[in-house]
Structures are given as structure tokens and as C-alpha cells.
Short mmCIF file of C-alpha atoms in Angstrom, two decimals:
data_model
loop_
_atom_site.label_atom_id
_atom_site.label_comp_id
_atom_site.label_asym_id
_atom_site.label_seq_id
_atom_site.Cartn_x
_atom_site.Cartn_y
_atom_site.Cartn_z
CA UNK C 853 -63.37 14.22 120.76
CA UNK C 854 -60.47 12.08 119.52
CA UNK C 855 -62.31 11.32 116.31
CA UNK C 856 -63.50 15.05 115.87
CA UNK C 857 -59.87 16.13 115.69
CA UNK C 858 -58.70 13.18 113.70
CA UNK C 859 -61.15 14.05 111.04
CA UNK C 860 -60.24 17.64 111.09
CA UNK C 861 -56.70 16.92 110.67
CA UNK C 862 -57.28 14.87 107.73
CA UNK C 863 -59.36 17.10 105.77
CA UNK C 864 -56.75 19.43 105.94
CA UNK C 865 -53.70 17.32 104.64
CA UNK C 866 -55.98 15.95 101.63
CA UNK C 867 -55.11 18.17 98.57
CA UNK C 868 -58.21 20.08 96.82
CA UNK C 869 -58.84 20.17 93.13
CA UNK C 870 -59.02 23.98 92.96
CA UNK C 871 -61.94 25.78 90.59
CA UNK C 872 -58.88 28.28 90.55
CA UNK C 873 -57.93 26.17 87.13
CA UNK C 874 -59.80 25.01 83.83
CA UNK C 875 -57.70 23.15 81.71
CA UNK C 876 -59.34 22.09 77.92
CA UNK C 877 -57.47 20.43 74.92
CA UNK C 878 -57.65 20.74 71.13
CA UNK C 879 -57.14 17.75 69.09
CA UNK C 880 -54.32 18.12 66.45
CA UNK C 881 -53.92 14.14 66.39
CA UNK C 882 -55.36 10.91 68.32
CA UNK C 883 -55.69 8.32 66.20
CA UNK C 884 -52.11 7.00 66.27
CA UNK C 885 -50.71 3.79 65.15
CA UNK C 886 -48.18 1.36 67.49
CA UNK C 887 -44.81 4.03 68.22
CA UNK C 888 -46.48 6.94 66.78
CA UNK C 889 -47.16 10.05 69.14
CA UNK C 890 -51.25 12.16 69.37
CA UNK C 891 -50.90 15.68 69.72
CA UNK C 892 -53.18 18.37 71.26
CA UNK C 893 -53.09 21.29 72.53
CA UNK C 894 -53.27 22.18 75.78
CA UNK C 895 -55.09 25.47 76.97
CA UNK C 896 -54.82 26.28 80.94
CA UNK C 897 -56.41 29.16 82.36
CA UNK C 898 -56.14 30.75 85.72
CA UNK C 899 -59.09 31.88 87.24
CA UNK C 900 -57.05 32.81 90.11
CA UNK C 901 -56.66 36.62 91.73
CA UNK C 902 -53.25 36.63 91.36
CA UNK C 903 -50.13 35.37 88.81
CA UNK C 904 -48.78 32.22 89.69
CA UNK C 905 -46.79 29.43 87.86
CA UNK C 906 -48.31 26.06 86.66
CA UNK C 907 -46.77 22.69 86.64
CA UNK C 908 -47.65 20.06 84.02
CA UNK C 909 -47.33 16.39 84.40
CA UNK C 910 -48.05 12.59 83.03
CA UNK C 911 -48.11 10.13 85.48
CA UNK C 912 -49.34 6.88 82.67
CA UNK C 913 -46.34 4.83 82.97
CA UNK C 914 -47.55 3.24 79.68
CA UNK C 915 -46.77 6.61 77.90
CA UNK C 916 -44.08 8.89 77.10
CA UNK C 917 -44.98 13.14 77.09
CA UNK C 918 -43.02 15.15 75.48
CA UNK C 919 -44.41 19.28 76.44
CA UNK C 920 -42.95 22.49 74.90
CA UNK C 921 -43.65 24.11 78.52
CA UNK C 922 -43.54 22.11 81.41
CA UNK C 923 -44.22 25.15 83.41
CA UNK C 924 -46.55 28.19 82.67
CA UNK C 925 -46.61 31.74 84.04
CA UNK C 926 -50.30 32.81 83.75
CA UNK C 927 -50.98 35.93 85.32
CA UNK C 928 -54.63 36.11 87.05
CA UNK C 929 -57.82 35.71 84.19
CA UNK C 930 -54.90 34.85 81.64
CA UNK C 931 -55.13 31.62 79.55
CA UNK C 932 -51.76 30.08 77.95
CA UNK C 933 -51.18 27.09 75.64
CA UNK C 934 -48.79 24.35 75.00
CA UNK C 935 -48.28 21.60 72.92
CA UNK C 936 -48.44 18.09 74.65
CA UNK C 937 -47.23 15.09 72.51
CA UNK C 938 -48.09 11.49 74.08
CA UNK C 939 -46.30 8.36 72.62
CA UNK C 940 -47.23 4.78 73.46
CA UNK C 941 -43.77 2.27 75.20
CA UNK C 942 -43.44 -0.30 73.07
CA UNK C 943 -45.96 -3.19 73.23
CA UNK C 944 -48.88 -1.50 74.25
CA UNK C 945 -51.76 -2.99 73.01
CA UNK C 946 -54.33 -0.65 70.71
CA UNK C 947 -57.02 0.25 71.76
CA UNK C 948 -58.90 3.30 73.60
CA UNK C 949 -56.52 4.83 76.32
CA UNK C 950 -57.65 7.55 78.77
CA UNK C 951 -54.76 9.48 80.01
CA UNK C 952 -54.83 11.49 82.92
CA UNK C 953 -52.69 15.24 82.64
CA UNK C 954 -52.65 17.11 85.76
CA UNK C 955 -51.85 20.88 85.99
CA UNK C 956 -50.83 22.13 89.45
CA UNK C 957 -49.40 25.26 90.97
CA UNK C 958 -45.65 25.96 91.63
CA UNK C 959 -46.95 27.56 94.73
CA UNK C 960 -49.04 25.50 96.35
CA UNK C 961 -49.49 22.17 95.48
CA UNK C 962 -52.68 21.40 96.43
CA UNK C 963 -54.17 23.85 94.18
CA UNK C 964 -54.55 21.66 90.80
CA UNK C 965 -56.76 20.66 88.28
CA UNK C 966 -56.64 16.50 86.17
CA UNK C 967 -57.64 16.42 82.78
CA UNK C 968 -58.59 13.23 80.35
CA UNK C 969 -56.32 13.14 76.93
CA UNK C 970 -58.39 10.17 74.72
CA UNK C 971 -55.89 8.45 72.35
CA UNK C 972 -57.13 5.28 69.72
CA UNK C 973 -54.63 2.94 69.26
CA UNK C 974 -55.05 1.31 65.77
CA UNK C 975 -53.27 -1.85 65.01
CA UNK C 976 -50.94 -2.05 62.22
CA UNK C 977 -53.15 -5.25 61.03
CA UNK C 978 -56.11 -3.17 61.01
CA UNK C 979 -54.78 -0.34 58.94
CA UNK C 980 -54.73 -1.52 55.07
CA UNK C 981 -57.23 -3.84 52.90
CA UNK C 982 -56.25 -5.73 50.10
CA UNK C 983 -57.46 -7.67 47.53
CA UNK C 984 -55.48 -9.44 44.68
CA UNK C 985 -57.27 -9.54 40.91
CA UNK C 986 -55.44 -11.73 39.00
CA UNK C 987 -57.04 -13.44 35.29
CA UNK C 988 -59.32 -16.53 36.58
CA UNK C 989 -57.77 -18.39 32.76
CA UNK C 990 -53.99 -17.85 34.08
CA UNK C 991 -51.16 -16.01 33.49
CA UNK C 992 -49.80 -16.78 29.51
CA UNK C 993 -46.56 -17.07 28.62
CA UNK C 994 -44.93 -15.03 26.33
CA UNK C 995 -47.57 -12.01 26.61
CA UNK C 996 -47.46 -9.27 29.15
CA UNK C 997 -50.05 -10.09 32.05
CA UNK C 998 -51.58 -7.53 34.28
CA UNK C 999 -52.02 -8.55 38.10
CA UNK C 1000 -53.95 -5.82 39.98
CA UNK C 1001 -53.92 -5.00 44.01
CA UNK C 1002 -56.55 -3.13 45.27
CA UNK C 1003 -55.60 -1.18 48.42
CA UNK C 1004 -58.04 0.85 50.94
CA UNK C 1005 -56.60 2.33 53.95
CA UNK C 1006 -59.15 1.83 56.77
CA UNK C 1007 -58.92 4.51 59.13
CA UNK C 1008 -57.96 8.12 59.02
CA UNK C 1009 -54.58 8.01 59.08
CA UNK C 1010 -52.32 9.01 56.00
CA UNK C 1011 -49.81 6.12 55.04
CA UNK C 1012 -46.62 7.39 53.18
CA UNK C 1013 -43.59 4.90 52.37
CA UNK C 1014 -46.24 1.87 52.25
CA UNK C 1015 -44.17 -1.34 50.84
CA UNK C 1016 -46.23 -3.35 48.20
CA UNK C 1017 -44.37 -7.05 47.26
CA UNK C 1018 -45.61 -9.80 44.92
CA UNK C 1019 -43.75 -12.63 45.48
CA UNK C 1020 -43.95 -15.97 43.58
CA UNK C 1021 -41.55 -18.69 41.95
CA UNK C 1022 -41.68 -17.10 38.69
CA UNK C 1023 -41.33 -13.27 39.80
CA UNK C 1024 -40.83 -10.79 42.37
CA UNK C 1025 -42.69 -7.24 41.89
CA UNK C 1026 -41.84 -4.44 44.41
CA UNK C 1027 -43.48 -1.17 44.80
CA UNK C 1028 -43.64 2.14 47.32
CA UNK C 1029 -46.43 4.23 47.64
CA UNK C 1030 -47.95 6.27 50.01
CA UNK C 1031 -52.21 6.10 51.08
CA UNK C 1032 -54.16 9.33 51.97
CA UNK C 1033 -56.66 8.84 54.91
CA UNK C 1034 -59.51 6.37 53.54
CA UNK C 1035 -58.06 6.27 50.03
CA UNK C 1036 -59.18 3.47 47.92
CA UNK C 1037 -55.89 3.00 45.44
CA UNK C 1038 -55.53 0.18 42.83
CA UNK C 1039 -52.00 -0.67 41.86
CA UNK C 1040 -51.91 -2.45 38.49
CA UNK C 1041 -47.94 -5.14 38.11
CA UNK C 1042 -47.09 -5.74 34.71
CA UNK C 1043 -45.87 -9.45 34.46
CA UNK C 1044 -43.74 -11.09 31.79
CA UNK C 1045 -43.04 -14.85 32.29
CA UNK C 1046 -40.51 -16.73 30.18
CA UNK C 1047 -41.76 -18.42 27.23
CA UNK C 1048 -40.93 -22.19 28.29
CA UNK C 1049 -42.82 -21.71 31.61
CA UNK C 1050 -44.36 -24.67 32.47
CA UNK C 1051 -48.33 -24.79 33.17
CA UNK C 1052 -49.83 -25.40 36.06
CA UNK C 1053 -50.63 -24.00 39.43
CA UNK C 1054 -48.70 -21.38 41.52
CA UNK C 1055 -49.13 -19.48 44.43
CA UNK C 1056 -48.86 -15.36 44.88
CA UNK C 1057 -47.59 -14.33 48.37
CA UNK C 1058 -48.60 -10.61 48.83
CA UNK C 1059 -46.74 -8.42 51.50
CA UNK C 1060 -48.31 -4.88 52.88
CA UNK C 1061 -45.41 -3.60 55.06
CA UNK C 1062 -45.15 0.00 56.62
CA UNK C 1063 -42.49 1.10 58.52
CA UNK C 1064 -41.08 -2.55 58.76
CA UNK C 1065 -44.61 -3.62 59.70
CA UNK C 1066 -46.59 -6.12 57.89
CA UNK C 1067 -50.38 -4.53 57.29
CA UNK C 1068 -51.00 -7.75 55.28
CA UNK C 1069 -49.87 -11.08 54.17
CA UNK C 1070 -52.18 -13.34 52.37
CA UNK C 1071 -50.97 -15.99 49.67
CA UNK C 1072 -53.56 -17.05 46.58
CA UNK C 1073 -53.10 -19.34 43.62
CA UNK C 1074 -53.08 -18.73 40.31
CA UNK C 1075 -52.42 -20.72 37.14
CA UNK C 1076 -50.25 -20.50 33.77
CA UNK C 1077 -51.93 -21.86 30.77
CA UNK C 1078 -51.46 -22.74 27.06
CA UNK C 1079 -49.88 -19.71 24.92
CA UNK C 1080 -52.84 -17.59 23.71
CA UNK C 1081 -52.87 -14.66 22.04
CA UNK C 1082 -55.98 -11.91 23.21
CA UNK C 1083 -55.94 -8.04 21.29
CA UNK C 1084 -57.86 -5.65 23.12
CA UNK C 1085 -58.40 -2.66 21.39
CA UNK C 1086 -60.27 0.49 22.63
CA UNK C 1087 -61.84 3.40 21.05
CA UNK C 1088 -63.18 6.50 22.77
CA UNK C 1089 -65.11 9.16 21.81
CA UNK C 1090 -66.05 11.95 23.88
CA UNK C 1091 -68.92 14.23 23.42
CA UNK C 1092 -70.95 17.27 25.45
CA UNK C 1093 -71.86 15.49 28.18
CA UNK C 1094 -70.94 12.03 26.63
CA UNK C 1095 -68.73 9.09 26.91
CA UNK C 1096 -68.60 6.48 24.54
CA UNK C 1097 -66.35 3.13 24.40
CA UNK C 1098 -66.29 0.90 22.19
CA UNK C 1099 -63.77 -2.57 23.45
CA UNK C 1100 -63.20 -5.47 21.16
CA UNK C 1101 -61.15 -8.48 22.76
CA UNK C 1102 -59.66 -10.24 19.77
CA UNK C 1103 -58.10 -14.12 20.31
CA UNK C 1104 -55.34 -14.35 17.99
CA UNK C 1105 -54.09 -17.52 19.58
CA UNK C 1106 -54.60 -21.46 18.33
CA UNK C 1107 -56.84 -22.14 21.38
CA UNK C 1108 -60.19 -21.50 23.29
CA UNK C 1109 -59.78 -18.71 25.71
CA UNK C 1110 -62.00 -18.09 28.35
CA UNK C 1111 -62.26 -14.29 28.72
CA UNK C 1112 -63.04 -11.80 31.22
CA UNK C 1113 -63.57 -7.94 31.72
CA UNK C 1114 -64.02 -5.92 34.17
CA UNK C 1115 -65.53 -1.87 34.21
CA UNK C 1116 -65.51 0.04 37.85
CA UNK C 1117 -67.83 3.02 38.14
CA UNK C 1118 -69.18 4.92 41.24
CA UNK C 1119 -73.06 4.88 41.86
CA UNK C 1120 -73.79 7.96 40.38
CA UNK C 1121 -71.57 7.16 37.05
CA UNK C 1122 -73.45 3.33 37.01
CA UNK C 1123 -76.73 5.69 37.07
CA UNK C 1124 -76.30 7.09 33.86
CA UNK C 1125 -74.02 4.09 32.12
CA UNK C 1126 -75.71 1.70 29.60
CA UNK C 1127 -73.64 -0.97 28.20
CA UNK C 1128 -74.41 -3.30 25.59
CA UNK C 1129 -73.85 -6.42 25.48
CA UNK C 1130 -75.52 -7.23 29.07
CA UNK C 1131 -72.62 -7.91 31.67
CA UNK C 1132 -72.53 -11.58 32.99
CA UNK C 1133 -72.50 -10.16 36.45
CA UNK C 1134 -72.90 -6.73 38.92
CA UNK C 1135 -71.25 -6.62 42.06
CA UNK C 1136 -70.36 -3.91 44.77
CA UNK C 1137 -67.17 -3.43 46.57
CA UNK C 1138 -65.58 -1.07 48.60
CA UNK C 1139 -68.22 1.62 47.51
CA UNK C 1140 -67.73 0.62 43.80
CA UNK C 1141 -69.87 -0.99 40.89
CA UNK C 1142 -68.26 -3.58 38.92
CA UNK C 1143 -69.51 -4.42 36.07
CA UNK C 1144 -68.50 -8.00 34.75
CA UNK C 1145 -68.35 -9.82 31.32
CA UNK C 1146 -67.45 -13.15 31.09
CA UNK C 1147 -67.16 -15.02 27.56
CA UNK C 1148 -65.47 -17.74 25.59
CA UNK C 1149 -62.98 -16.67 22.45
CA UNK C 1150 -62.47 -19.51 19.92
CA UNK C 1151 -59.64 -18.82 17.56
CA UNK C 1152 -60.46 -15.86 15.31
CA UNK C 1153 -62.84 -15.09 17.28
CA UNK C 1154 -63.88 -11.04 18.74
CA UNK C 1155 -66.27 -10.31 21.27
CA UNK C 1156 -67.15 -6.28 21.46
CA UNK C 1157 -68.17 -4.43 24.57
CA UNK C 1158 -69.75 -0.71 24.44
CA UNK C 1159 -69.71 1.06 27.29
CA UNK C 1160 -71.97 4.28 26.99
CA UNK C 1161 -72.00 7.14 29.84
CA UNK C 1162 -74.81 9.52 28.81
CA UNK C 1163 -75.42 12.68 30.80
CA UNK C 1164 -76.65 14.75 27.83
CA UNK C 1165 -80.45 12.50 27.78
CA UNK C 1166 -81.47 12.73 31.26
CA UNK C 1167 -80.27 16.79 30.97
CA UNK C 1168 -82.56 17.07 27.86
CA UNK C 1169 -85.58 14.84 29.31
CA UNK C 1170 -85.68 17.75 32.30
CA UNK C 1171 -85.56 20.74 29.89
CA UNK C 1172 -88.76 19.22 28.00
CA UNK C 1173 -90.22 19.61 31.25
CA UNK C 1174 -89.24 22.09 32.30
CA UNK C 1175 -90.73 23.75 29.17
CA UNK C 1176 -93.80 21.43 29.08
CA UNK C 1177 -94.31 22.76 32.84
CA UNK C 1178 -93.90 26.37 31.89
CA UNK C 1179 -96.33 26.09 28.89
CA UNK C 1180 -98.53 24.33 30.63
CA UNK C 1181 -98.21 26.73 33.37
CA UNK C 1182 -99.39 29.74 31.37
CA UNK C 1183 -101.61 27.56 29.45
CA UNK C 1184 -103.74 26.79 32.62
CA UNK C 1185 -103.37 30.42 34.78
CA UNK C 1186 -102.56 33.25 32.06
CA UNK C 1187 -105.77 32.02 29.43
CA UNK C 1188 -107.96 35.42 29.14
CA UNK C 1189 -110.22 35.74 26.07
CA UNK C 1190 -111.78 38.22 24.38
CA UNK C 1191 -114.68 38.11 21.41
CA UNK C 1192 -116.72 40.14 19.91
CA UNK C 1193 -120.51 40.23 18.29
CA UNK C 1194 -122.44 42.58 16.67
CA UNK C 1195 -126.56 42.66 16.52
CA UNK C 1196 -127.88 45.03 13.12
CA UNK C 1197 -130.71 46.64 12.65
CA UNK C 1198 -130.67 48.20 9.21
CA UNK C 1199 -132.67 51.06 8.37
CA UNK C 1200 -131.76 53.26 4.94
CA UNK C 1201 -128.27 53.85 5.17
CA UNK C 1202 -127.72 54.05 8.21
CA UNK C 1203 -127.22 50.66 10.28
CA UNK C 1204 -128.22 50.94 13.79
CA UNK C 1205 -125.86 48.10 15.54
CA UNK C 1206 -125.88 46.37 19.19
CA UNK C 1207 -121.79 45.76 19.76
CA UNK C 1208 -121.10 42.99 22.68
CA UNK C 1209 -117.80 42.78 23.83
CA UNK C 1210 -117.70 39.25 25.65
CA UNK C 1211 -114.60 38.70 28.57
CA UNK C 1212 -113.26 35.56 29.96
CA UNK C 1213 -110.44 34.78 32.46
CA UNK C 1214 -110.01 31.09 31.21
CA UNK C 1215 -107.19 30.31 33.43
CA UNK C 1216 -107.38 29.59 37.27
CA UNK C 1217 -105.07 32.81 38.51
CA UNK C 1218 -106.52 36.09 39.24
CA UNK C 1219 -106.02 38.56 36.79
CA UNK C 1220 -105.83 42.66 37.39
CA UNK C 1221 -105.31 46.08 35.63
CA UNK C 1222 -107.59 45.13 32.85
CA UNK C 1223 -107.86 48.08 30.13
CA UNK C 1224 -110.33 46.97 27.34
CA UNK C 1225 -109.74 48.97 23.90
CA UNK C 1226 -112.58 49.03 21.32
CA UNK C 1227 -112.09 50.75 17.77
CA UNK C 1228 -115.77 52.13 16.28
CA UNK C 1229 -116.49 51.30 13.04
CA UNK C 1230 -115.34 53.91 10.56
CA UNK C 1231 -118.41 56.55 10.05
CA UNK C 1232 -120.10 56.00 13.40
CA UNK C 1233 -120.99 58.49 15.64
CA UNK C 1234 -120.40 58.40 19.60
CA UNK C 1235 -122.78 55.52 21.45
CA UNK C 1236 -124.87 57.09 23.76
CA UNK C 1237 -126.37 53.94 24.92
CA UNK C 1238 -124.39 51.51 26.82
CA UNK C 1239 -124.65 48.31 29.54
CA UNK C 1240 -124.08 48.22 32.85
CA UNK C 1241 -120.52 49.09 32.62
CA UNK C 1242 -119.67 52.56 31.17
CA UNK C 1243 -116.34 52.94 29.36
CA UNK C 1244 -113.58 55.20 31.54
CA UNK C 1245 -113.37 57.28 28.64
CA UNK C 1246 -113.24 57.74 25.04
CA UNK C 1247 -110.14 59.53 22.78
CA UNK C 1248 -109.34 60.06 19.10
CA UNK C 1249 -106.46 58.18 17.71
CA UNK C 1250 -104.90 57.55 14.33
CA UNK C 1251 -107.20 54.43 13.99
CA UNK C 1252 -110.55 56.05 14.97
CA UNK C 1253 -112.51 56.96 18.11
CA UNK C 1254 -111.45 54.23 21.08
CA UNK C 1255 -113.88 53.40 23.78
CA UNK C 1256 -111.58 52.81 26.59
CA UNK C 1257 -113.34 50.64 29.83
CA UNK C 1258 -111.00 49.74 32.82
CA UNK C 1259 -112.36 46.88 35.13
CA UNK C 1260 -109.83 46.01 38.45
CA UNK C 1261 -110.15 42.39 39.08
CA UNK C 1262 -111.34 39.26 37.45
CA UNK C 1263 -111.03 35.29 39.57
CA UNK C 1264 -110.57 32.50 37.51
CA UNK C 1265 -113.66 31.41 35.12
CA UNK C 1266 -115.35 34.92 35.60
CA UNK C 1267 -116.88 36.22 32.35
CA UNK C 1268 -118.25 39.87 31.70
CA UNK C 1269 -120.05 41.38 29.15
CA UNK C 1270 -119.42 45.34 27.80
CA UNK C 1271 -122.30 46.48 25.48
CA UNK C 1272 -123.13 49.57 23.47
CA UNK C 1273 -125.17 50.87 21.17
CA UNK C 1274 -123.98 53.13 17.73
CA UNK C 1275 -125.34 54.60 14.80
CA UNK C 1276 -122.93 53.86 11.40
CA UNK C 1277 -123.20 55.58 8.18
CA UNK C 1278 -123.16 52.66 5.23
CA UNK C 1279 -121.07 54.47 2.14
CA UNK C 1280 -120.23 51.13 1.01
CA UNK C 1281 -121.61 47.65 1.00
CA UNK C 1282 -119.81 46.36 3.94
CA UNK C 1283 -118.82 48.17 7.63
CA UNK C 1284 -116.15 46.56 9.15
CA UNK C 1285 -115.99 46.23 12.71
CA UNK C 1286 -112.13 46.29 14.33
CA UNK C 1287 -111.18 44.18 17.02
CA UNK C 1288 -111.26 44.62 20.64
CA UNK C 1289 -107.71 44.67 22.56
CA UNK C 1290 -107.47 43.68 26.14
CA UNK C 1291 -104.32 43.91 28.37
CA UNK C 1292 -104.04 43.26 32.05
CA UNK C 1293 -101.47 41.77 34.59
CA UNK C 1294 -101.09 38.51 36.32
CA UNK C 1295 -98.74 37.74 39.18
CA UNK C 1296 -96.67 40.94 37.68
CA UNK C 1297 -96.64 40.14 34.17
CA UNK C 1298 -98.24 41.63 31.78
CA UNK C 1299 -100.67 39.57 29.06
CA UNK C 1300 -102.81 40.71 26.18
CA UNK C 1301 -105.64 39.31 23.79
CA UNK C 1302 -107.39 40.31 20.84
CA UNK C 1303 -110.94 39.77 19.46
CA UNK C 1304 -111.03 38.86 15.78
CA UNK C 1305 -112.64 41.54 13.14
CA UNK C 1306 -115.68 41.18 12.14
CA UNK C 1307 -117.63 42.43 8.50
CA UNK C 1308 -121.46 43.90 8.80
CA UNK C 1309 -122.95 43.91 5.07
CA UNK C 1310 -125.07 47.40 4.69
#
């Protein structure tokens, strides 16, 4: 009995998560970097009979909230929102943190509802790639060099204020820029080194900092040579749907130089890119094609790259056939012929003739509507013998008499034969016999054809 009543008494004093609250977030921002606050927000609805007053609180002693409303008034099948902004304390690690928001009422506390805010944690040595391109032959003296960092930010998280340094024992280059979410961003440092620098080998200390926080710090070599003097010269010319470069490298110096050239594209630009002469190597990175010459320059020496983006071929290759398609197209299904031949049986003047009007759908389509238009001969009188098929009708035009037959369907291959018999009247050496006309429609076009004329000698 003892137990009985101690059980009682504790289900009563343990609080109940209460279906009289549904709490849901939207995401404005959660992945954060170290000291940076995620944002959602918050949408709590009472599904409660009556008003009452909600409580919100974070318990994560790793975390710092910061909420426009810390309490609600919701009145009964009401939802309200708020905006909840969650910072890391200093030295938290990154990573994926769960943190646990729970919304209670004013009234009775054991009415109350936990909710899971996800926040990623990226680390500031995660956030930025970089990758140094500096001239394998050296930097010269007394010429301006070009030193190239190429930055991608990693994650989807905008970067403004970003710190770029180049730092070595013969200069110091500084630049501020700012990186949109997954950007990839090459910054291009001019360098000028005295003319009595000495050759040989130095190293390049590169510094990524944002917000006082190194993203990267890698150190390379790189070498200064003899004095050499390299022209590069570029000519473009742009047509419809055309691009075409033309680079010459020129060594104007008193020594060999070893030379080398670079050309980025994306993969659909490499697609339709030809370049002459053949690169000494293609390479991907970071999602882009490089294409690569290396060559030797002996004094006097030029070496010429052409670099031709052509979008105006491939275009014209798919109108051909697309026109090729559509003439073979009608070639194949729209093909209906039509000929004519005449038997003679002469007697006096008079020329007694056997006229066979010969149809053929050549094509592979079913054709319809098919009106068939034969001219008599001048001087003839009306048939009054004909094949199996009758003509509809006859009518007088400016031409002559017209024997008019109408037939409703023909499949592909299918030949017929109209035939009639007529009676001509020779007043001159020859009769000529006019062509036949056929129209009809196929897939809702319409098509015609036309027997050739033919001469009868009286």
C-alpha cells in the first residue's frame, strides 16, 4: 500500500510536456563561425482553450540567447513569433551543437513544450583556400612581376573585411576584400623589385586573416633570376558568337627564358575552345580548366598562342540538321505522285483515247482529302466510259471541262488508278493532253502534285 501511494505521489510532482504547445523554428542563420551568433525564428502556438502567457528559455551554458520576447501572450489557437539569436562563449569548439529551447507557461509550469535549435560551428581554419601562383623562372628584376592568390571560400558563409598579406624580404603587399558564400576569387599583386636585387632563393609568407583570425598561413619559395626582358602582347577580336586571341610572348632580354602561360576556362567554355599551338599540359582545379603552355625563349625569340572560342560552328552544324531532318522529313512522309498515260485509237479524225491517271502515296504517312483535277483535251466531248472509280463531278472552267474525283484516304505505298474513256476531234496534227493536279492533306498540311503534259499526234 506504501508503494501504491508513493508512486501516486510521484507521478503527480513530475512535470508533463503538454500537447497544449507546438513550438517550430525557421532558419534565418546556422552556419556560424567561432563568436558569431545563428538566428531563427521561433513560432509557438497554443493549442490551449484559453489565453495564457509563455516563457522562453536556454539552459546550454555553452551559449548565450539573446530573444526579442522572452514572454508571449498567445490567446487560445493563436500562434506568435520571435526572434531567438544563439552565440557560442568563447572557446567552444566547432562542430554540430544541439541546443535545447524550452517554452513553458507563466501559469503553470508544468505545462511546456523543449525544442532542438541545430547550429554548425565552422572553424576559422576551415573557412578560406588558397593557393599562391607565382612564375616557376623567378621574379626579374627591374620588370613588373605578377604574383597571383587564388582564394575560395569553403562554406556558405559571406566573408567581408578578409585581410590578404604577402610578406617576403624584398616586399610586403597588403590587401582587403570581402568573399561571397563559395566564391572562387583570384587576386593578382603587382611586384617591382629593385634593380641590384641579388638572385637566388626566397621565401613568400602568405597571411589569410578575418576578423583578427588567421584562415591561412602557408610560406613557399620562389626565386629571382638574371634580368630578362619578356613582351606579351594580345590581340582580340570578337565576332557573333566568336572569340578570338591571338598572344605572342616576345624575349627581348640577352638570355634564355623559360616561359610559361596559363588560360582558365569553365567546362562548358573548354567545350567549345580550340587553341593552337597544343598546350604542354590540362589540369582541373577548383571546378576550373587550365590550360598550360610551357616553352623556352632564346633572345629574339616569339612564341604565339591562339586561343579560339567558337560558338557560331557547333550553332551552324545543328541548323544543317535541323534542315537536313526537316527535308528529309517531308522527303520520306509527304512524297505523293501523280502521272499520266494515254492509249489512242485513231480512226478518221476523230481519235478515240484510253486516259489513265496513275496515284501514288510514296511517303510512309497517311495522306487524306485527296481532290484529283483532270483538264480534257481541247475538242473532246464528255467520257461516258470510266473505271472503277467515277469522278465526283465534272464543271466548265476557263481552261476546259475538269473531271473532278475525290478519294478520302490513301496509307503509305498505296497506288490507284482513275481511267476514262473520250472521243477528241483532231483539227490539227497534234492533241495535247493537260496535266492532272492532285491536292490533299497530311498531318494538317496541305501538299499538291502535278502530272506532266503529254502530246497525242492525230
Amino acid at each position: 500500500m506504501k508503494k501504491l501511494l508513493f508512486l501516486i505521489i510521484t507521478l503527480i510532482l513530475v512535470p508533463v510536456v503538454s500537447a497544449q504547445i507546438e513550438v517550430r523554428d525557421t532558419v534565418i542563420k546556422n552556419n556560424i563561425i567561432p563568436d558569431e551568433g545563428a538566428e531563427y525564428t521561433l513560432f509557438v502556438s497554443n493549442k490551449g482553450d484559453v489565453p495564457d502567457v509563455f516563457g522562453i528559455s536556454i539552459s546550454d551554458v555553452n551559449w548565450r540567447d539573446k530573444i526579442d520576447d522572452d514572454f508571449i501572450e498567445i490567446g487560445s489557437g493563436e500562434t506568435a513569433k520571435t526572434k531567438v539569436e544563439l552565440t557560442p562563449n568563447k572557446g567552444l569548439r566547432a562542430g554540430r551543437y544541439s541546443i535545447n529551447l524550452r517554452v513553458y507557461s507563466r501559469t503553470n509550469p508544468k505545462i511546456f513544450a523543449d525544442h532542438m535549435l541545430i547550429v554548425d560551428i565552422t572553424p576559422y581554419q576551415d573557412l578560406v583556400s588558397a593557393i599562391l601562383e607565382v612564375n616557376p623562372n623567378g621574379l626579374e628584376p627591374r620588370k613588373e612581376n605578377l604574383i597571383r592568390v587564388n582564394l575560395k571560400n569553403m562554406h556558405n558563409i559571406e566573408l567581408k573585411n578578409v585581410n590578404v598579406n604577402l610578406n617576403s624580404a624584398l616586399f610586403e603587399k597588403t590587401r582587403t576584400i570581402n568573399l561571397d558564400p563559395s566564391e572562387l576569387r583570384g587576386e593578382e599583386f603587382k611586384i617591382e623589385l629593385d634593380e641590384d636585387t641579388e638572385k637566388g632563393d626566397y621565401e613568400l609568407n602568405l597571411v589569410v586573416s578575418y576578423n583578427e583570425n588567421v584562415l591561412v598561413d602557408k610560406t613557399e619559395r620562389f626565386s629571382v633570376g638574371f634580368y630578362k626582358e619578356i613582351n606579351n602582347d594580345e590581340v582580340v577580336n570578337e565576332g557573333f558568337l566568336t572569340d578570338r586571341r591571338k598572344i605572342v610572348k616576345s624575349n627581348s632580354g640577352n638570355v634564355d627564358s623559360k616561359e610559361s602561360y596559363k588560360e582558365r576556362f569553365t567546362p562548358f567554355e573548354s567545350f567549345f575552345t580550340s587553341v593552337y599551338p597544343e598546350p604542354s599540359s590540362i589540369y582541373k582545379q577548383n571546378g576550373l580548366v587550365y590550360y598550360q603552355w610551357d616553352f623556352t625563349l632564346e633572345p629574339g625569340e616569339s612564341y604565339k598562342i591562339e586561343v579560339i572560342t567558337n560558338y557560331r560552328t557547333p550553332l551552324s552544324i545543328l541548323i544543317v540538321l535541323i534542315v537536313v531532318g526537316w527535308l528529309a522529313y517531308f522527303t520520306l512522309w509527304s512524297g505523293v505522285s501523280i502521272k499520266k498515260k494515254v492509249l489512242t485509237v485513231k480512226s478518221g479524225k476523230e481519235i478515240d483515247m484510253k486516259i489513265m491517271i496513275v496515284i501514288r502515296n510514296e511517303g510512309k504517312g497517311r495522306i487524306s482529302n485527296i481532290n484529283v483535277f483532270d483538264y480534257l483535251p481541247e475538242g473532246a466531248n464528255l467520257p461516258e466510259e470510266y473505271g472503277t472509280v467515277k469522278p465526283l463531278r465534272h464543271k466548265k472552267t476557263s481552261r476546259g471541262i475538269a473531271l473532278v474525283w475525290r478519294l478520302n484516304e490513301m496509307v503509305g505505298g498505296e497506288e490507284r488508278v482513275l481511267s476514262y474513256r473520250v472521243n477528241v476531234k483532231a483539227d490539227k496534227s497534234s492533241v495535247l493532253v493537260p496535266r492532272a493536279i492532285l491536292k490533299c492533306r497530311r498531318r494538317g498540311r496541305t501538299t499538291s502534285s502535278r502530272s506532266t503534259p503529254l502530246r497525242v499526234r492525230a
